Coordinates of C-alpha atoms in Angstrom, one line a residue:
Chain W
X43 CA 11.8 9.8 26.9
X44 CA 14.4 7.0 27.0
X45 CA 14.7 3.4 27.9
X46 CA 18.4 3.0 28.1
X47 CA 20.1 -0.4 28.3
X48 CA 23.8 -1.0 28.6
X49 CA 24.6 -3.9 26.2
X50 CA 27.9 -5.7 26.0
X51 CA 29.2 -7.8 23.1
X52 CA 31.2 -10.7 24.5
X53 CA 33.1 -11.5 21.3
X54 CA 35.1 -14.7 21.6
X55 CA 38.3 -15.7 19.9
X56 CA 39.0 -19.3 18.7
X57 CA 38.2 -22.4 20.8
X58 CA 40.2 -25.5 20.1
X59 CA 38.6 -28.8 19.2
X60 CA 39.6 -30.4 22.5
X61 CA 39.1 -27.4 24.8
X62 CA 37.1 -28.4 27.8
X63 CA 33.9 -26.6 28.8
X64 CA 35.6 -25.5 31.9
X65 CA 38.3 -23.7 29.9
X66 CA 35.7 -21.9 27.8
X67 CA 33.5 -21.0 30.7
X68 CA 36.5 -19.5 32.4
X69 CA 37.0 -17.1 29.4
X70 CA 33.3 -16.3 29.5
X71 CA 33.5 -15.5 33.2
X72 CA 36.4 -13.1 32.5
X73 CA 34.3 -11.3 29.9
X74 CA 31.4 -11.3 32.4
X75 CA 33.5 -9.7 35.1
X76 CA 34.7 -7.0 32.8
X77 CA 31.1 -6.4 31.8
X78 CA 30.2 -6.0 35.4
X79 CA 32.9 -3.4 35.9
X80 CA 31.4 -1.5 32.9
X81 CA 27.8 -1.8 34.3
X82 CA 26.6 -4.0 31.4
X83 CA 23.0 -5.1 31.9
X84 CA 22.8 -7.5 28.9
X85 CA 25.8 -9.5 27.7
X86 CA 25.7 -11.3 24.3
X87 CA 27.9 -14.3 23.6
X88 CA 28.4 -15.8 20.2
X89 CA 26.8 -18.8 18.4
X90 CA 28.1 -22.1 19.7
X91 CA 30.0 -20.2 22.4
X92 CA 30.9 -23.3 24.5
X93 CA 32.8 -25.3 21.8
X94 CA 34.8 -25.1 18.7
X95 CA 32.7 -24.7 15.5
X96 CA 32.5 -28.5 15.0
X97 CA 30.4 -28.5 11.8
X98 CA 33.7 -28.0 10.0
X99 CA 34.3 -31.8 10.5
X100 CA 32.3 -34.8 9.5
X101 CA 32.0 -36.7 12.8
X102 CA 30.4 -40.1 12.5
X103 CA 31.0 -41.4 15.9
X104 CA 27.9 -40.6 17.9
X105 CA 29.6 -40.2 21.3
X106 CA 32.2 -37.8 19.8
X107 CA 29.5 -35.9 18.1
X108 CA 27.4 -35.6 21.2
X109 CA 30.4 -34.4 23.2
X110 CA 29.8 -31.0 21.4
X111 CA 26.1 -30.9 22.5
X112 CA 24.4 -29.9 25.8
X113 CA 21.6 -32.0 27.2
X114 CA 20.6 -29.4 29.7
X115 CA 21.2 -25.7 30.1
X116 CA 22.5 -24.7 32.5
X117 CA 24.8 -27.7 32.5
X118 CA 27.1 -28.6 35.2
X119 CA 29.9 -26.7 33.5
X120 CA 27.9 -23.5 32.8
X121 CA 26.1 -23.4 36.2
X122 CA 28.8 -21.2 37.7
X123 CA 28.3 -18.7 34.8
X124 CA 24.6 -18.6 35.3
X125 CA 25.1 -18.2 39.1
X126 CA 27.7 -15.4 38.8
X127 CA 25.6 -13.5 36.2
X128 CA 22.6 -13.6 38.5
X129 CA 24.7 -12.5 41.4
X130 CA 26.0 -9.6 39.4
X131 CA 22.6 -8.8 38.0
X132 CA 23.7 -9.2 34.4
X133 CA 21.4 -10.8 31.8
X134 CA 22.9 -12.7 28.9
X135 CA 22.4 -14.5 25.7
X136 CA 24.4 -17.6 24.9
X137 CA 24.6 -19.9 21.9
X138 CA 25.2 -23.6 22.2
X139 CA 24.5 -26.9 20.5
X140 CA 21.4 -28.5 22.0
X141 CA 20.3 -32.2 22.0
X142 CA 17.0 -33.2 23.4
X143 CA 14.6 -36.1 23.3
X144 CA 10.9 -35.3 22.7
X145 CA 7.9 -36.9 24.3
X146 CA 7.8 -39.5 21.6
X147 CA 11.4 -40.5 22.2
X148 CA 12.8 -38.8 19.1
X149 CA 16.1 -37.1 19.4
X150 CA 16.5 -33.6 18.0
X151 CA 19.7 -31.5 17.6
X152 CA 19.4 -27.7 17.3
X153 CA 21.7 -24.7 17.1
X154 CA 20.3 -22.8 20.0
X155 CA 20.5 -19.5 21.9
X156 CA 19.2 -19.0 25.4
X157 CA 18.2 -15.6 26.8
X158 CA 18.5 -15.1 30.6
X159 CA 17.2 -12.1 32.5
X160 CA 19.2 -10.1 35.0
X161 CA 17.6 -12.0 37.9
X162 CA 18.7 -15.3 36.4
X163 CA 15.2 -16.3 35.1
X164 CA 15.3 -18.0 31.7
X165 CA 13.3 -15.9 29.2
X166 CA 13.5 -18.0 26.1
X167 CA 15.3 -20.4 23.9
X168 CA 15.6 -19.7 20.2
X169 CA 16.5 -22.5 17.7
X170 CA 18.2 -21.4 14.5
X171 CA 15.9 -21.5 11.5
X172 CA 18.0 -21.0 8.4
X173 CA 20.6 -23.8 8.5
X174 CA 23.3 -23.2 6.0
X175 CA 25.9 -25.4 4.4
X176 CA 25.3 -29.0 3.4
X177 CA 24.4 -32.4 5.0
X178 CA 26.9 -34.6 3.1
X179 CA 30.6 -34.8 3.6
X180 CA 32.1 -32.9 0.6
X181 CA 35.7 -33.9 0.4
X182 CA 36.7 -31.3 -2.2
X183 CA 36.2 -28.6 0.4
X184 CA 39.3 -27.6 2.5
X185 CA 36.9 -27.8 5.5
X186 CA 33.3 -28.7 5.8
X187 CA 30.2 -26.7 6.7
X188 CA 28.0 -29.5 7.9
X189 CA 25.3 -27.6 9.8
X190 CA 22.7 -29.5 7.8
X191 CA 24.2 -32.8 9.0
X192 CA 24.2 -31.8 12.6
X193 CA 21.1 -29.5 13.1
X194 CA 17.4 -29.5 12.3
X195 CA 15.8 -26.2 11.6
X196 CA 14.1 -24.9 14.7
X197 CA 10.4 -25.7 14.7
X198 CA 9.3 -22.6 16.7
X199 CA 9.9 -19.8 14.2
X200 CA 11.1 -16.3 15.2
X201 CA 9.5 -15.1 18.4
X202 CA 10.0 -12.1 20.6
X203 CA 9.8 -11.7 24.3
X204 CA 9.2 -8.8 26.8
X205 CA 12.6 -8.6 28.6
X206 CA 15.2 -6.0 29.5
X207 CA 12.5 -3.3 29.5
X208 CA 11.7 -3.9 25.8
X209 CA 10.7 -6.4 23.2
X210 CA 13.6 -8.7 22.4
X211 CA 14.1 -11.3 19.6
X212 CA 16.9 -13.6 18.6
X213 CA 18.4 -15.1 15.5
X214 CA 21.6 -17.1 14.8
X215 CA 24.3 -16.6 12.2
X216 CA 22.9 -17.4 8.8
X217 CA 19.4 -16.2 9.9
X218 CA 20.8 -12.7 9.7
X219 CA 21.2 -12.9 5.9
X220 CA 17.5 -13.3 5.3
X221 CA 15.2 -10.3 5.3
X222 CA 12.3 -12.4 6.5
X223 CA 14.2 -12.9 9.8
X224 CA 14.0 -9.3 10.8
X225 CA 10.6 -8.7 9.3
X226 CA 8.9 -11.5 11.1
X227 CA 10.3 -10.2 14.4
X228 CA 9.6 -6.5 13.4
X229 CA 6.0 -7.5 12.8
X230 CA 5.9 -8.6 16.5
X231 CA 7.3 -5.2 17.6
X232 CA 11.0 -6.3 18.1
X233 CA 13.1 -3.5 19.5
X234 CA 16.3 -5.5 20.0
X235 CA 17.5 -8.5 18.0
X236 CA 20.4 -10.6 19.4
X237 CA 22.5 -12.6 16.9
X238 CA 25.5 -14.7 17.5
X239 CA 27.6 -15.9 14.5
X240 CA 30.6 -18.1 13.4
X241 CA 31.5 -17.0 9.8
X242 CA 34.5 -18.4 8.1
X243 CA 36.3 -16.0 5.8
X244 CA 36.7 -18.7 3.1
X245 CA 33.4 -19.5 1.3
X246 CA 34.2 -22.6 -0.7
X247 CA 31.1 -22.4 -2.9
X248 CA 32.3 -19.1 -4.4
X249 CA 35.6 -17.8 -3.0
X250 CA 35.2 -14.5 -4.8
X251 CA 32.9 -13.6 -2.0
X252 CA 35.6 -14.1 0.7
X253 CA 36.8 -10.5 0.6
X254 CA 33.2 -9.3 1.0
X255 CA 32.4 -11.5 4.0
X256 CA 32.4 -8.6 6.5
X257 CA 30.7 -6.2 4.2
X258 CA 27.9 -8.7 3.8
X259 CA 27.9 -9.4 7.6
X260 CA 27.2 -5.7 8.2
X261 CA 25.0 -4.7 5.3
X262 CA 22.3 -7.3 6.2
X263 CA 22.2 -6.3 9.8
X264 CA 22.2 -2.6 9.0
X265 CA 19.4 -3.0 6.5
X266 CA 17.5 -5.3 8.9
X267 CA 17.8 -2.8 11.8
X268 CA 16.8 0.2 9.6
X269 CA 13.9 -1.5 7.8
X270 CA 12.3 -2.7 11.1
X271 CA 13.3 0.2 13.3
X272 CA 15.1 -1.9 15.8
X273 CA 18.5 -2.4 17.4
X274 CA 20.6 -5.4 16.2
X275 CA 23.5 -6.9 18.1
X276 CA 25.7 -9.2 16.1
X277 CA 28.5 -11.1 18.0
X278 CA 31.2 -13.2 16.5
X279 CA 33.2 -16.2 17.4
X280 CA 36.3 -14.8 15.7
X281 CA 39.9 -15.5 14.8
X282 CA 41.7 -18.6 13.4
X283 CA 40.1 -21.6 15.0
X284 CA 41.6 -25.0 14.1
X285 CA 43.2 -23.6 11.0
X286 CA 40.0 -21.8 9.8
X287 CA 39.9 -18.0 9.8
X288 CA 36.6 -16.5 10.9
X289 CA 35.5 -12.9 10.6
X290 CA 35.2 -10.7 13.6
X291 CA 33.8 -7.1 13.5
X292 CA 31.0 -7.7 16.0
X293 CA 28.6 -4.8 15.9
X294 CA 25.7 -3.0 17.6
X295 CA 23.5 -1.4 14.9
X296 CA 21.0 1.3 15.7
X297 CA 17.5 1.6 14.2
X298 CA 19.0 4.2 12.0
X299 CA 21.2 1.4 10.4
X300 CA 24.3 3.1 11.8
X301 CA 27.0 1.0 13.5
X302 CA 27.4 2.5 17.0
X303 CA 29.8 0.0 18.5
X304 CA 32.3 -2.5 16.9
X305 CA 35.0 -4.8 18.2
X306 CA 38.5 -4.2 16.9
X307 CA 40.3 -7.5 17.6
X308 CA 39.6 -11.1 16.5
X309 CA 39.9 -12.5 20.0
X310 CA 38.0 -12.4 23.3
X311 CA 36.9 -8.8 23.5
X312 CA 34.2 -6.9 25.3
X313 CA 32.6 -3.9 23.6
X314 CA 29.8 -1.9 25.2
X315 CA 27.2 0.6 24.1
X316 CA 24.3 2.3 25.8
X317 CA 21.3 1.8 23.6
X318 CA 18.0 3.6 23.9
X319 CA 15.1 1.3 23.1
X320 CA 12.8 4.3 22.6
X321 CA 14.9 5.4 19.7
X322 CA 13.1 2.7 17.7
X323 CA 10.0 4.8 17.6
X324 CA 11.5 7.4 15.2
X325 CA 11.6 4.7 12.6
X326 CA 8.6 2.5 13.6
X327 CA 6.2 5.5 13.7
X328 CA 7.4 7.3 10.6
X329 CA 9.1 5.9 7.5
X330 CA 8.4 2.3 8.6
X331 CA 4.9 2.8 10.0
X332 CA 3.9 -0.7 9.0
X333 CA 0.2 -0.3 9.6
X334 CA 0.1 2.8 7.3
X335 CA 2.5 1.8 4.6
X336 CA 2.7 -2.0 4.2
X337 CA 0.7 -3.7 1.4
X338 CA 0.6 -7.4 2.5
X339 CA -1.7 -8.5 -0.3
X340 CA 1.3 -8.2 -2.6
X341 CA 3.6 -10.2 -0.4
X342 CA 1.9 -13.6 -0.6
X343 CA 4.6 -15.3 -2.6
X344 CA 7.0 -14.8 0.3
X345 CA 5.1 -17.2 2.6
X346 CA 3.5 -19.4 -0.1
X347 CA 6.6 -20.2 -2.1
X348 CA 10.0 -21.7 -1.2
X349 CA 12.1 -21.6 -4.3
X350 CA 11.9 -19.0 -7.1
X351 CA 9.2 -19.5 -9.8
X352 CA 10.5 -18.0 -13.0
X353 CA 8.3 -16.5 -15.7
X354 CA 7.8 -18.8 -18.7
X355 CA 10.6 -19.1 -21.2
X356 CA 9.9 -17.4 -24.5
X357 CA 8.7 -19.8 -27.2
Chain M
X134 CA 29.5 -17.5 -19.5
X135 CA 28.2 -14.0 -19.5
X136 CA 25.2 -12.0 -20.5
X137 CA 26.5 -8.5 -20.6
X138 CA 24.2 -5.5 -20.8
X139 CA 25.3 -1.9 -21.0
X140 CA 23.1 0.0 -18.6
X141 CA 23.0 3.8 -18.3
X142 CA 21.6 5.9 -15.5
X143 CA 20.0 9.0 -16.8
X144 CA 20.0 11.0 -13.6
X145 CA 18.1 14.3 -13.9
X146 CA 18.6 17.6 -12.1
X147 CA 15.7 19.7 -11.0
X148 CA 12.7 20.5 -13.1
X149 CA 10.8 23.7 -12.5
X150 CA 7.1 23.7 -11.7
X151 CA 6.2 25.5 -14.9
X152 CA 8.7 23.7 -17.2
X153 CA 7.0 22.4 -20.3
X154 CA 7.1 18.7 -21.3
X155 CA 9.0 19.8 -24.4
X156 CA 11.8 21.4 -22.3
X157 CA 12.1 18.2 -20.2
X158 CA 12.1 15.9 -23.2
X159 CA 14.8 17.9 -24.8
X160 CA 17.1 17.2 -21.7
X161 CA 16.1 13.6 -21.8
X162 CA 17.0 13.4 -25.5
X163 CA 20.5 14.9 -24.7
X164 CA 21.0 12.1 -22.2
X165 CA 19.8 9.6 -24.8
X166 CA 22.2 10.8 -27.4
X167 CA 25.1 10.6 -24.9
X168 CA 23.9 7.1 -24.0
X169 CA 24.0 6.2 -27.7
X170 CA 27.6 7.4 -28.0
X171 CA 28.5 5.2 -25.1
X172 CA 26.7 2.2 -26.5
X173 CA 24.1 2.0 -23.8
X174 CA 21.4 -0.7 -24.4
X175 CA 19.1 0.2 -21.4
X176 CA 18.7 3.7 -20.2
X177 CA 17.0 4.4 -16.8
X178 CA 15.3 7.7 -16.1
X179 CA 14.0 8.7 -12.7
X180 CA 10.6 8.6 -11.1
X181 CA 8.2 11.4 -12.3
X182 CA 10.8 12.2 -14.9
X183 CA 8.6 14.4 -17.0
X184 CA 7.6 17.0 -14.4
X185 CA 8.6 18.6 -11.2
X186 CA 7.9 16.5 -8.0
X187 CA 4.5 18.1 -7.7
X188 CA 3.4 16.2 -4.5
X189 CA 5.2 18.8 -2.6
X190 CA 2.2 21.1 -3.1
X191 CA -1.4 20.6 -2.2
X192 CA -3.1 21.3 -5.5
X193 CA -6.9 21.4 -5.3
X194 CA -7.7 22.7 -8.8
X195 CA -8.3 19.6 -10.9
X196 CA -7.1 21.0 -14.2
X197 CA -3.9 22.1 -12.6
X198 CA -3.4 18.8 -10.9
X199 CA -4.0 16.8 -14.1
X200 CA -1.5 19.0 -15.9
X201 CA 1.2 16.9 -14.2
X202 CA -0.4 13.6 -15.3
X203 CA -0.2 11.7 -18.6
X204 CA -3.3 10.2 -20.1
X205 CA -1.3 8.2 -22.6
X206 CA 2.2 7.0 -23.0
X207 CA 3.8 7.8 -25.4
X208 CA 2.2 11.2 -25.3
X209 CA 2.5 13.8 -28.0
X210 CA 5.5 15.3 -26.1
X211 CA 7.3 12.1 -25.5
X212 CA 6.7 10.4 -28.9
X213 CA 10.0 11.9 -30.2
X214 CA 11.9 10.3 -27.4
X215 CA 10.2 6.9 -28.0
X216 CA 11.0 7.3 -31.7
X217 CA 14.6 8.3 -31.3
X218 CA 15.3 5.6 -28.7
X219 CA 13.9 2.9 -31.1
X220 CA 15.9 4.4 -34.0
X221 CA 19.1 4.2 -31.8
X222 CA 18.2 0.7 -30.5
X223 CA 18.2 1.9 -26.9
X224 CA 15.6 0.5 -24.5
X225 CA 14.6 2.6 -21.6
X226 CA 12.6 2.9 -18.3
X227 CA 10.8 6.1 -17.6
X228 CA 8.7 7.3 -14.6
X229 CA 5.7 9.5 -14.9
X230 CA 2.3 10.3 -13.3
X231 CA -0.4 8.3 -15.0
X232 CA -4.1 9.0 -15.0
X233 CA -6.6 6.5 -16.5
X234 CA -10.2 5.8 -16.6
X235 CA -11.2 2.1 -16.1
X236 CA -13.9 0.1 -17.8
X237 CA -16.4 1.2 -15.1
X238 CA -15.7 4.8 -15.7
X239 CA -13.6 5.3 -12.5
X240 CA -10.5 7.5 -12.7
X241 CA -7.3 6.2 -11.2
X242 CA -4.0 8.1 -10.6
X243 CA -0.8 6.1 -10.3
X244 CA 2.9 6.8 -10.0
X245 CA 4.1 4.7 -12.9
X246 CA 7.2 3.4 -14.7
X247 CA 7.2 2.1 -18.3
X248 CA 9.8 -0.3 -19.7
X249 CA 10.5 -0.2 -23.4
X250 CA 12.6 -2.6 -25.3
X251 CA 15.4 -1.7 -27.7
X252 CA 13.1 -2.2 -30.7
X253 CA 10.5 0.2 -29.2
X254 CA 8.1 -2.4 -28.0
X255 CA 6.5 -1.7 -24.7
X256 CA 7.4 -4.5 -22.2
X257 CA 5.5 -3.5 -19.1
X258 CA 4.1 -0.7 -16.9
X259 CA 4.7 -0.9 -13.2
X260 CA 2.6 1.2 -10.7
X261 CA 4.2 2.1 -7.4
X262 CA 3.0 0.0 -4.5
X263 CA 4.4 1.7 -1.3
X264 CA 3.0 5.2 -1.4
X265 CA 4.8 7.3 1.2
X266 CA 3.9 10.6 2.9
X267 CA 0.4 11.7 3.7
X268 CA -3.0 12.5 2.1
X269 CA -4.0 15.6 4.0
X270 CA -2.4 19.1 3.6
X271 CA -0.1 19.5 6.7
X272 CA 0.7 23.2 6.9
X273 CA 3.3 22.7 9.7
X274 CA 5.6 21.2 7.1
X275 CA 7.9 23.5 5.1
X276 CA 6.8 21.5 2.0
X277 CA 4.3 18.7 1.6
X278 CA 4.8 15.0 0.7
X279 CA 1.3 14.4 -0.6
X280 CA 1.8 11.2 -2.6
X281 CA -1.1 9.6 -0.7
X282 CA -3.3 12.5 -1.9
X283 CA -2.3 12.1 -5.6
X284 CA -1.7 8.4 -6.0
X285 CA -3.4 5.1 -5.4
X286 CA -1.2 2.0 -4.6
X287 CA -0.7 0.0 -7.8
X288 CA -3.1 -2.9 -7.9
X289 CA -0.8 -5.2 -9.9
X290 CA 1.9 -6.0 -7.4
X291 CA 5.6 -6.5 -8.2
X292 CA 6.0 -8.4 -11.5
X293 CA 9.0 -9.4 -13.6
X294 CA 9.4 -9.6 -17.4
X295 CA 11.8 -11.4 -19.7
X296 CA 13.5 -8.5 -21.4
X297 CA 17.0 -7.3 -22.2
X298 CA 18.2 -10.9 -22.2
X299 CA 17.3 -11.5 -18.6
X300 CA 14.5 -11.2 -16.1
X301 CA 13.7 -7.6 -15.2
X302 CA 11.5 -6.1 -12.5
X303 CA 10.7 -2.5 -11.5
X304 CA 10.0 -0.5 -8.3
X305 CA 9.6 3.2 -7.6
X306 CA 11.2 5.3 -4.9
X307 CA 9.8 4.3 -1.5
X308 CA 9.3 0.8 -2.7
X309 CA 13.0 0.4 -2.4
X310 CA 13.0 0.8 1.4
X311 CA 10.8 -2.3 1.9
X312 CA 12.5 -5.8 1.9
X313 CA 9.4 -7.4 0.5
X314 CA 9.8 -5.4 -2.7
X315 CA 13.1 -7.2 -3.6
X316 CA 12.0 -10.6 -2.2
X317 CA 8.7 -10.7 -4.2
X318 CA 10.7 -10.1 -7.4
X319 CA 13.6 -12.3 -6.3
X320 CA 11.1 -15.1 -5.9
X321 CA 10.2 -14.6 -9.5
X322 CA 13.8 -14.8 -10.6
X323 CA 14.5 -11.1 -11.0
X324 CA 18.1 -10.5 -12.3
X325 CA 17.7 -6.7 -12.7
X326 CA 15.5 -4.3 -10.8
X327 CA 15.0 -0.8 -12.1
X328 CA 14.1 2.0 -9.6
X329 CA 13.6 5.7 -10.1
X330 CA 13.4 8.0 -7.1
X331 CA 12.8 11.6 -5.9
X332 CA 14.0 11.8 -2.3
X333 CA 14.1 15.1 -0.4
X334 CA 17.1 15.6 1.9
X335 CA 14.7 17.1 4.5
X336 CA 12.5 14.6 6.3
X337 CA 10.0 16.6 8.2
X338 CA 8.7 13.7 10.3
X339 CA 12.1 13.2 11.9
X340 CA 14.8 15.7 10.7
X341 CA 17.6 13.8 12.5
X342 CA 17.3 11.3 9.6
X343 CA 18.3 14.1 7.1
X344 CA 22.0 13.5 7.2
X345 CA 21.4 9.7 6.7
X346 CA 19.2 10.0 3.6
X347 CA 21.8 8.8 1.2
X348 CA 23.2 6.1 3.5
X349 CA 19.6 4.8 3.8
X350 CA 19.1 5.1 0.0
X351 CA 22.2 2.9 -0.6
X352 CA 21.9 0.4 2.2
X353 CA 18.4 -0.8 1.2
X354 CA 19.4 -1.3 -2.4
X355 CA 22.6 -3.0 -1.5
X356 CA 20.9 -5.4 0.9
X357 CA 18.1 -6.0 -1.6
X358 CA 20.5 -6.8 -4.4
X359 CA 22.7 -9.1 -2.2
X360 CA 19.8 -10.9 -0.5
X361 CA 18.2 -11.7 -3.9
X362 CA 21.3 -12.1 -6.0
X363 CA 20.2 -9.5 -8.5
X364 CA 21.4 -6.2 -10.0
X365 CA 19.7 -3.0 -8.8
X366 CA 19.7 0.3 -10.6
X367 CA 18.5 3.3 -8.6
X368 CA 18.3 6.6 -10.5
X369 CA 17.6 10.0 -8.9
X370 CA 15.8 13.2 -9.8
X371 CA 18.4 15.3 -7.9
X372 CA 19.4 18.8 -7.0
X373 CA 17.4 21.7 -5.6
X374 CA 14.0 21.8 -7.2
X375 CA 11.6 24.6 -6.4
X376 CA 13.5 25.3 -3.2
X377 CA 13.6 21.6 -2.1
X378 CA 17.0 19.9 -2.0
X379 CA 16.9 16.2 -3.2
X380 CA 19.5 13.6 -2.8
X381 CA 21.5 12.4 -5.9
X382 CA 24.0 9.5 -5.7
X383 CA 22.3 7.3 -8.3
X384 CA 23.8 3.8 -8.2
X385 CA 24.1 0.5 -10.0
X386 CA 24.5 -2.2 -7.3
X387 CA 25.8 -5.7 -8.2
X388 CA 24.4 -9.0 -6.8
X389 CA 27.4 -8.8 -4.4
X390 CA 25.8 -5.7 -2.9
X391 CA 28.7 -3.6 -4.2
X392 CA 28.1 -0.3 -5.8
X393 CA 29.8 -0.5 -9.2
X394 CA 28.7 2.8 -10.7
X395 CA 27.6 6.1 -9.1
X396 CA 26.7 9.6 -10.3
X397 CA 28.9 12.4 -8.9
X398 CA 26.8 15.5 -9.6
X399 CA 23.2 16.6 -8.6
X400 CA 22.3 17.5 -12.1
X401 CA 21.5 15.8 -15.5
X402 CA 24.2 13.2 -15.6
X403 CA 24.8 9.9 -17.5
X404 CA 26.7 7.1 -15.7
X405 CA 27.2 3.8 -17.4
X406 CA 28.2 0.3 -16.4
X407 CA 28.5 -3.0 -18.2
X408 CA 26.6 -5.5 -16.0
X409 CA 26.7 -9.3 -16.4
X410 CA 23.3 -10.8 -15.7
X411 CA 25.0 -14.2 -15.3
X412 CA 26.8 -12.9 -12.3
X413 CA 23.5 -13.3 -10.4
X414 CA 24.0 -17.1 -10.3
X415 CA 26.9 -16.9 -7.8
X416 CA 24.4 -15.7 -5.2
X417 CA 21.2 -17.3 -6.4
X418 CA 22.8 -20.8 -6.5
X419 CA 24.8 -20.6 -3.4
X420 CA 24.3 -18.5 -0.2
X421 CA 20.8 -17.5 -1.4
X422 CA 19.6 -20.8 -2.9
X423 CA 16.0 -20.1 -2.0
X424 CA 14.8 -23.6 -2.7
X425 CA 17.3 -25.1 -0.4
X426 CA 17.5 -22.6 2.4
X427 CA 14.2 -20.7 2.7
X428 CA 11.7 -21.7 5.4
X429 CA 8.4 -20.1 4.3
X430 CA 6.3 -21.8 7.0
X431 CA 7.8 -19.3 9.4
X432 CA 7.2 -16.3 7.2
X433 CA 3.4 -16.3 7.3
X434 CA 3.0 -13.2 9.4
X435 CA 4.6 -11.2 6.5
X436 CA 1.7 -11.6 4.2
X437 CA -1.0 -12.2 6.8
X438 CA -0.4 -9.0 8.8
X439 CA -0.2 -5.4 7.9
X440 CA 0.8 -3.6 11.2
X441 CA 2.8 -5.0 14.0
X442 CA 1.2 -7.2 16.6
X443 CA 3.0 -6.8 19.9
X444 CA 3.3 -9.5 22.6
X445 CA 0.8 -8.9 25.5
X446 CA 1.8 -6.4 28.1
X447 CA 2.9 -7.9 31.4
X448 CA 0.0 -7.8 33.9

């Protein structure tokens, strides 16, 4: 029994602040064509794949800010990518900054990923839940991490969708550090979780963590895959972008927690693995048989509490 | 700023089926005395430290079954260990099989860990929540894993206690594989989680996992420590016990997820590390600032659901 899927990681190197969408899409098309040669069925691009990681700057001018966002997807610039992927029969997942106006005329900005099937049909949009960094300009930092200035947390939570012959979920960057991310999707039967990320090497809040960035990147995805019996694909925007060094090491992690595929450069790079979605059952039906072994009555604090509640101080 | 604590792992090698409590306590006393020489303040013994791992047999005779359980703790056989530890000023954590009769005359059997302070005062008892294995004798297995025949799930959930200058929690063996274990304690401010385990190398339900046993052992504790900004101490009953090989590699994991101390044999072995409980704050106050970054409204399924709920099948 096997449900094989050929998955490609379309890791991307740095994108300059003033790069045009056309320039970026051209690189994405090159990765797409290499993926076609290698018979990839699902190609995963990183978070905010279409632009530089602009949350490193505090941009007050609205027009300039919105120049990094997409009002529609596909947009004029990305339509050729959507068309070519459909022509080649390759599905894909793509991260971008999304701006939309709701029915009540309120504008929302999200850090979004779209999932597109091999026939070009749009499966789902996921909006990042765990927004890291800060909302105020902090001049002591060598560069900003202003995701909480630019993005709202996605209102839709973590969903899964039947696609690519299995059950697929999505998460974005910082979402991957939170065990709840994987569990909420695992409890919906996720067999494959697609994650794009931009992760600077330098962590201003505690630079002693710098050298551990990639270890942390991997350990959370490995534990998340193992503990939920699912495949996890994590794809970086990597390399030194506008003076800021980002980690690379994009990986495909098996339900065993093992890394089965990893990029080796910090630039545009395709890495491919054949994954068997049926392999999930060895974990979902045994050591992580949720229905048999979970004890949700003792988990209530997880959904009822936000911050930690410490035991009382001794008198 | 630092709150240093010298922690010892009292890994234990195999214990025969017919070993007496006296023989086992003698080995535990030797580890205790070595710990005293090395100025250990908190010594962690494994799960079911006082006996062999008896759930590998289906024992129907009640008297024989109960011979592996303790009706009181300290018991007559363990009193000398409690006394000597208090005399030496060493606190400890010790796993054992507990039988008790409640106020309504109902008998309960738990897989229990007791935490004792340096002055000999009993801090807490924790009863294992996630009971692995099976409840029925399965003769196709080369050996049984009958924890669900011998033990109820602990009714008390995962607590934490102010002890050893910090906030301490406990878990037992299979509890460590579940992300909820760490998060429920992390949400109560846990700075140090003490875990004993007995983990056979051979996993009958899916033997392709055998070679990954120790990788899995470590990755779950490393992710749990990192994602909750706490220290995790995992101590094995190791070696080949009554013909069954058990994994060893007891570890102390820092809030960074790094293994800072590891045993190197599969027998009785003391390994010691100085841990700084204040190191937790680098993680609890930054990348895992729960109050700032968690989004519990999207975590409800974790406590409301036991087994997975799959999306509807396509028509």
